[in-house]
Structure formats: C-alpha cells, structure tokens
mmCIF file of C-alpha atoms in Angstrom:
data_model
loop_
_atom_site.group_PDB
_atom_site.id
_atom_site.type_symbol
_atom_site.label_atom_id
_atom_site.label_comp_id
_atom_site.label_asym_id
_atom_site.label_seq_id
_atom_site.Cartn_x
_atom_site.Cartn_y
_atom_site.Cartn_z
ATOM 1 C CA UNK A 1 2.875 -6.888 4.855
ATOM 2 C CA UNK A 2 1.673 -5.950 8.324
ATOM 3 C CA UNK A 3 4.581 -3.501 8.969
ATOM 4 C CA UNK A 4 3.860 -1.846 5.611
ATOM 5 C CA UNK A 5 0.117 -1.499 6.463
ATOM 6 C CA UNK A 6 1.091 0.168 9.829
ATOM 7 C CA UNK A 7 3.519 2.504 8.007
ATOM 8 C CA UNK A 8 1.028 3.483 5.435
ATOM 9 C CA UNK A 9 -1.642 4.292 7.977
ATOM 10 C CA UNK A 10 0.984 6.707 9.582
ATOM 11 C CA UNK A 11 1.084 8.541 6.231
ATOM 12 C CA UNK A 12 -2.334 10.134 6.479
ATOM 13 C CA UNK A 13 -0.947 13.421 5.462
ATOM 14 C CA UNK A 14 0.563 12.186 2.234
ATOM 15 C CA UNK A 15 -1.800 12.510 -0.757
ATOM 16 C CA UNK A 16 -2.429 8.885 -2.166
ATOM 17 C CA UNK A 17 -1.669 9.942 -5.832
ATOM 18 C CA UNK A 18 1.693 11.482 -4.563
ATOM 19 C CA UNK A 19 2.535 8.344 -2.827
ATOM 20 C CA UNK A 20 1.854 6.159 -5.941
ATOM 21 C CA UNK A 21 3.920 8.560 -8.227
ATOM 22 C CA UNK A 22 6.780 8.503 -5.651
ATOM 23 C CA UNK A 23 6.933 4.754 -5.185
ATOM 24 C CA UNK A 24 6.326 3.912 -8.815
ATOM 25 C CA UNK A 25 8.906 6.563 -9.895
ATOM 26 C CA UNK A 26 11.491 4.780 -7.755
ATOM 27 C CA UNK A 27 10.458 1.293 -8.920
ATOM 28 C CA UNK A 28 10.448 1.854 -12.582
ATOM 29 C CA UNK A 29 14.176 2.246 -13.145
ATOM 30 C CA UNK A 30 14.808 -0.801 -10.947
ATOM 31 C CA UNK A 31 12.384 -2.899 -12.947
ATOM 32 C CA UNK A 32 13.919 -1.695 -16.240
ATOM 33 C CA UNK A 33 17.428 -2.614 -15.216
ATOM 34 C CA UNK A 34 16.439 -5.877 -13.913
ATOM 35 C CA UNK A 35 14.495 -6.666 -17.063
ATOM 36 C CA UNK A 36 17.657 -5.710 -19.139
ATOM 37 C CA UNK A 37 19.806 -8.037 -16.966
ATOM 38 C CA UNK A 38 17.374 -11.047 -16.802
ATOM 39 C CA UNK A 39 16.276 -11.246 -20.381
ATOM 40 C CA UNK A 40 18.179 -8.989 -22.823
ATOM 41 C CA UNK A 41 16.877 -11.125 -25.739
ATOM 42 C CA UNK A 42 13.339 -9.984 -25.066
ATOM 43 C CA UNK A 43 14.265 -6.333 -25.743
ATOM 44 C CA UNK A 44 15.094 -7.323 -29.268
ATOM 45 C CA UNK A 45 11.479 -8.017 -30.051
ATOM 46 C CA UNK A 46 10.308 -4.698 -28.815
ATOM 47 C CA UNK A 47 9.933 -2.923 -32.221
ATOM 48 C CA UNK A 48 7.585 -5.804 -33.425
ATOM 49 C CA UNK A 49 5.236 -5.242 -30.383
ATOM 50 C CA UNK A 50 1.666 -4.103 -31.100
ATOM 51 C CA UNK A 51 1.837 -0.604 -29.447
ATOM 52 C CA UNK A 52 -1.851 -0.152 -29.193
ATOM 53 C CA UNK A 53 -2.280 -3.376 -27.124
ATOM 54 C CA UNK A 54 0.849 -2.311 -25.056
ATOM 55 C CA UNK A 55 -0.708 1.104 -24.282
ATOM 56 C CA UNK A 56 -4.046 -0.523 -23.276
ATOM 57 C CA UNK A 57 -2.159 -3.019 -20.971
ATOM 58 C CA UNK A 58 -0.057 -0.116 -19.574
ATOM 59 C CA UNK A 59 -2.926 2.122 -18.962
ATOM 60 C CA UNK A 60 -5.073 -0.688 -17.297
ATOM 61 C CA UNK A 61 -2.258 -1.568 -15.076
ATOM 62 C CA UNK A 62 -1.685 1.982 -13.914
ATOM 63 C CA UNK A 63 -5.323 2.696 -13.400
ATOM 64 C CA UNK A 64 -5.897 -0.529 -11.570
ATOM 65 C CA UNK A 65 -2.875 -0.210 -9.367
ATOM 66 C CA UNK A 66 -3.671 3.622 -8.585
ATOM 67 C CA UNK A 67 -7.292 3.220 -7.899
ATOM 68 C CA UNK A 68 -6.859 0.179 -5.756
ATOM 69 C CA UNK A 69 -4.073 1.830 -3.752
ATOM 70 C CA UNK A 70 -6.048 4.986 -3.242
ATOM 71 C CA UNK A 71 -9.038 3.001 -1.894
ATOM 72 C CA UNK A 72 -6.724 0.749 0.208
ATOM 73 C CA UNK A 73 -4.842 3.899 1.646
ATOM 74 C CA UNK A 74 -8.220 5.537 2.450
ATOM 75 C CA UNK A 75 -9.440 2.341 4.304
ATOM 76 C CA UNK A 76 -6.239 2.207 6.392
ATOM 77 C CA UNK A 77 -6.549 5.976 7.260
ATOM 78 C CA UNK A 78 -10.083 5.507 8.521
ATOM 79 C CA UNK A 79 -10.123 1.997 10.025
ATOM 80 C CA UNK A 80 -7.983 -0.105 12.462
ATOM 81 C CA UNK A 81 -5.037 -1.934 10.486
ATOM 82 C CA UNK A 82 -5.991 -5.301 12.079
ATOM 83 C CA UNK A 83 -9.597 -5.018 10.713
ATOM 84 C CA UNK A 84 -8.626 -3.887 7.353
ATOM 85 C CA UNK A 85 -5.863 -6.298 7.047
ATOM 86 C CA UNK A 86 -8.064 -9.329 7.593
ATOM 87 C CA UNK A 87 -9.829 -8.574 4.357
ATOM 88 C CA UNK A 88 -6.562 -9.341 2.596
ATOM 89 C CA UNK A 89 -7.587 -13.022 3.122
ATOM 90 C CA UNK A 90 -10.469 -12.489 0.777
ATOM 91 C CA UNK A 91 -8.231 -11.740 -2.147
ATOM 92 C CA UNK A 92 -7.674 -15.423 -3.207
ATOM 93 C CA UNK A 93 -11.459 -16.046 -2.889
ATOM 94 C CA UNK A 94 -12.457 -13.212 -5.097
ATOM 95 C CA UNK A 95 -9.717 -14.132 -7.644
ATOM 96 C CA UNK A 96 -11.014 -17.623 -7.641
ATOM 97 C CA UNK A 97 -14.635 -16.726 -8.040
ATOM 98 C CA UNK A 98 -13.876 -14.141 -10.678
ATOM 99 C CA UNK A 99 -11.848 -16.524 -12.759
ATOM 100 C CA UNK A 100 -14.759 -18.986 -12.643
ATOM 101 C CA UNK A 101 -17.170 -16.212 -13.777
ATOM 102 C CA UNK A 102 -15.013 -14.561 -16.512
ATOM 103 C CA UNK A 103 -12.667 -17.393 -17.585
ATOM 104 C CA UNK A 104 -14.870 -20.513 -17.012
ATOM 105 C CA UNK A 105 -12.331 -22.068 -14.474
ATOM 106 C CA UNK A 106 -13.848 -24.985 -12.771
ATOM 107 C CA UNK A 107 -14.352 -24.877 -8.963
ATOM 108 C CA UNK A 108 -14.115 -28.031 -7.201
ATOM 109 C CA UNK A 109 -15.119 -29.132 -3.660
ATOM 110 C CA UNK A 110 -11.667 -28.627 -2.170
ATOM 111 C CA UNK A 111 -11.609 -24.998 -3.513
ATOM 112 C CA UNK A 112 -15.075 -24.268 -2.260
ATOM 113 C CA UNK A 113 -14.197 -25.717 1.053
ATOM 114 C CA UNK A 114 -10.956 -23.767 1.372
ATOM 115 C CA UNK A 115 -12.784 -20.534 0.455
ATOM 116 C CA UNK A 116 -15.478 -21.225 3.010
ATOM 117 C CA UNK A 117 -12.844 -21.823 5.684
ATOM 118 C CA UNK A 118 -11.250 -18.508 4.730
ATOM 119 C CA UNK A 119 -14.465 -16.656 4.934
ATOM 120 C CA UNK A 120 -15.227 -18.104 8.341
ATOM 121 C CA UNK A 121 -11.735 -16.957 9.467
ATOM 122 C CA UNK A 122 -12.186 -13.526 8.288
ATOM 123 C CA UNK A 123 -15.620 -13.227 9.971
ATOM 124 C CA UNK A 124 -14.199 -14.443 13.197
ATOM 125 C CA UNK A 125 -11.379 -11.924 13.091
ATOM 126 C CA UNK A 126 -13.633 -9.223 12.181
ATOM 127 C CA UNK A 127 -16.597 -10.114 14.617
ATOM 128 C CA UNK A 128 -14.506 -11.263 17.385
ATOM 129 C CA UNK A 129 -12.961 -7.770 17.536
ATOM 130 C CA UNK A 130 -16.453 -6.168 17.686
ATOM 131 C CA UNK A 131 -17.699 -8.697 20.374
ATOM 132 C CA UNK A 132 -14.807 -7.769 22.714
ATOM 133 C CA UNK A 133 -15.996 -4.250 22.763
ATOM 134 C CA UNK A 134 -19.413 -5.173 24.277
ATOM 135 C CA UNK A 135 -19.318 -4.658 27.993
ATOM 136 C CA UNK A 136 -20.284 -7.597 30.143
ATOM 137 C CA UNK A 137 -22.829 -7.381 33.007
ATOM 138 C CA UNK A 138 -21.100 -9.040 35.786
ATOM 139 C CA UNK A 139 -22.840 -10.142 39.048
ATOM 140 C CA UNK A 140 -21.508 -7.926 41.882
ATOM 141 C CA UNK A 141 -21.786 -10.841 44.293
ATOM 142 C CA UNK A 142 -18.953 -12.638 42.574
#
C-alpha cells in the first residue's frame, strides 16, 4: 500500500477522474471473467434481479469510490505520504463508530481500548513528525 501511495503521489499531472476511469476500465473485465469462473450459477439469477436496486447500488459504489479516491489523491498531492498514510489507521475506528451509530452494533471495552490505542498511535506518528521540525536551542558550551 505504501508503494502505491508513493506512486500515486508521483501522478500529480494525471487528472483524478481520468485515473479512476483508466483503473476501473481495466478492472471491470477482469472482475467479470473472475465472476463467471468463480460462480457461473449466480449469473442464472440475473434476470430475476431488481434492477432499480442494482442501479442504486451501482451508482452508490461508483460515486463513493470516485469521490473518496479524488479526495485521497488530492491529499497525497499536497502532503507528505507518511503523514497522509498514517490516517489510514483511522479507517477501522471510523467504520466501527459508524456501524455503532447507524447499525446499532455494540461497542465493548476491548473495541474502545483498541480504538484508543490506534488514535494514540496516529497522534504519535503525526505529532512526532511536526515536533522533529522544531529547532532545539543548544547551549554553545557543550
């Protein structure tokens, strides 16, 4: 993942929607073939599908992936990769929190403790980088 973030940062001149169309355009045929090989019986139920729901799901996925990738690529273009990448550690915390809020999932002590440790880790990574930039006043006698 770190290598892909570094490579993505180097693609500053590539417009984010163009990048999305190119990567998804290459991935769709592969996913289609893999789906045909993995579960050919599932394709038999395709005519019975609710196409309105399928369209909403497809639209949501395209918009969610596109918007999040455009935001992520703009963050990588403007900031250091190490700083931005440390915030990936917040994804499990946010998904746990959102599942508790929207789905009524239970948050136990272990889950809250793990989330707290992750937040502390992200804070250390982010703040430590900023602290290292502050020059130290050294005594010339030493």
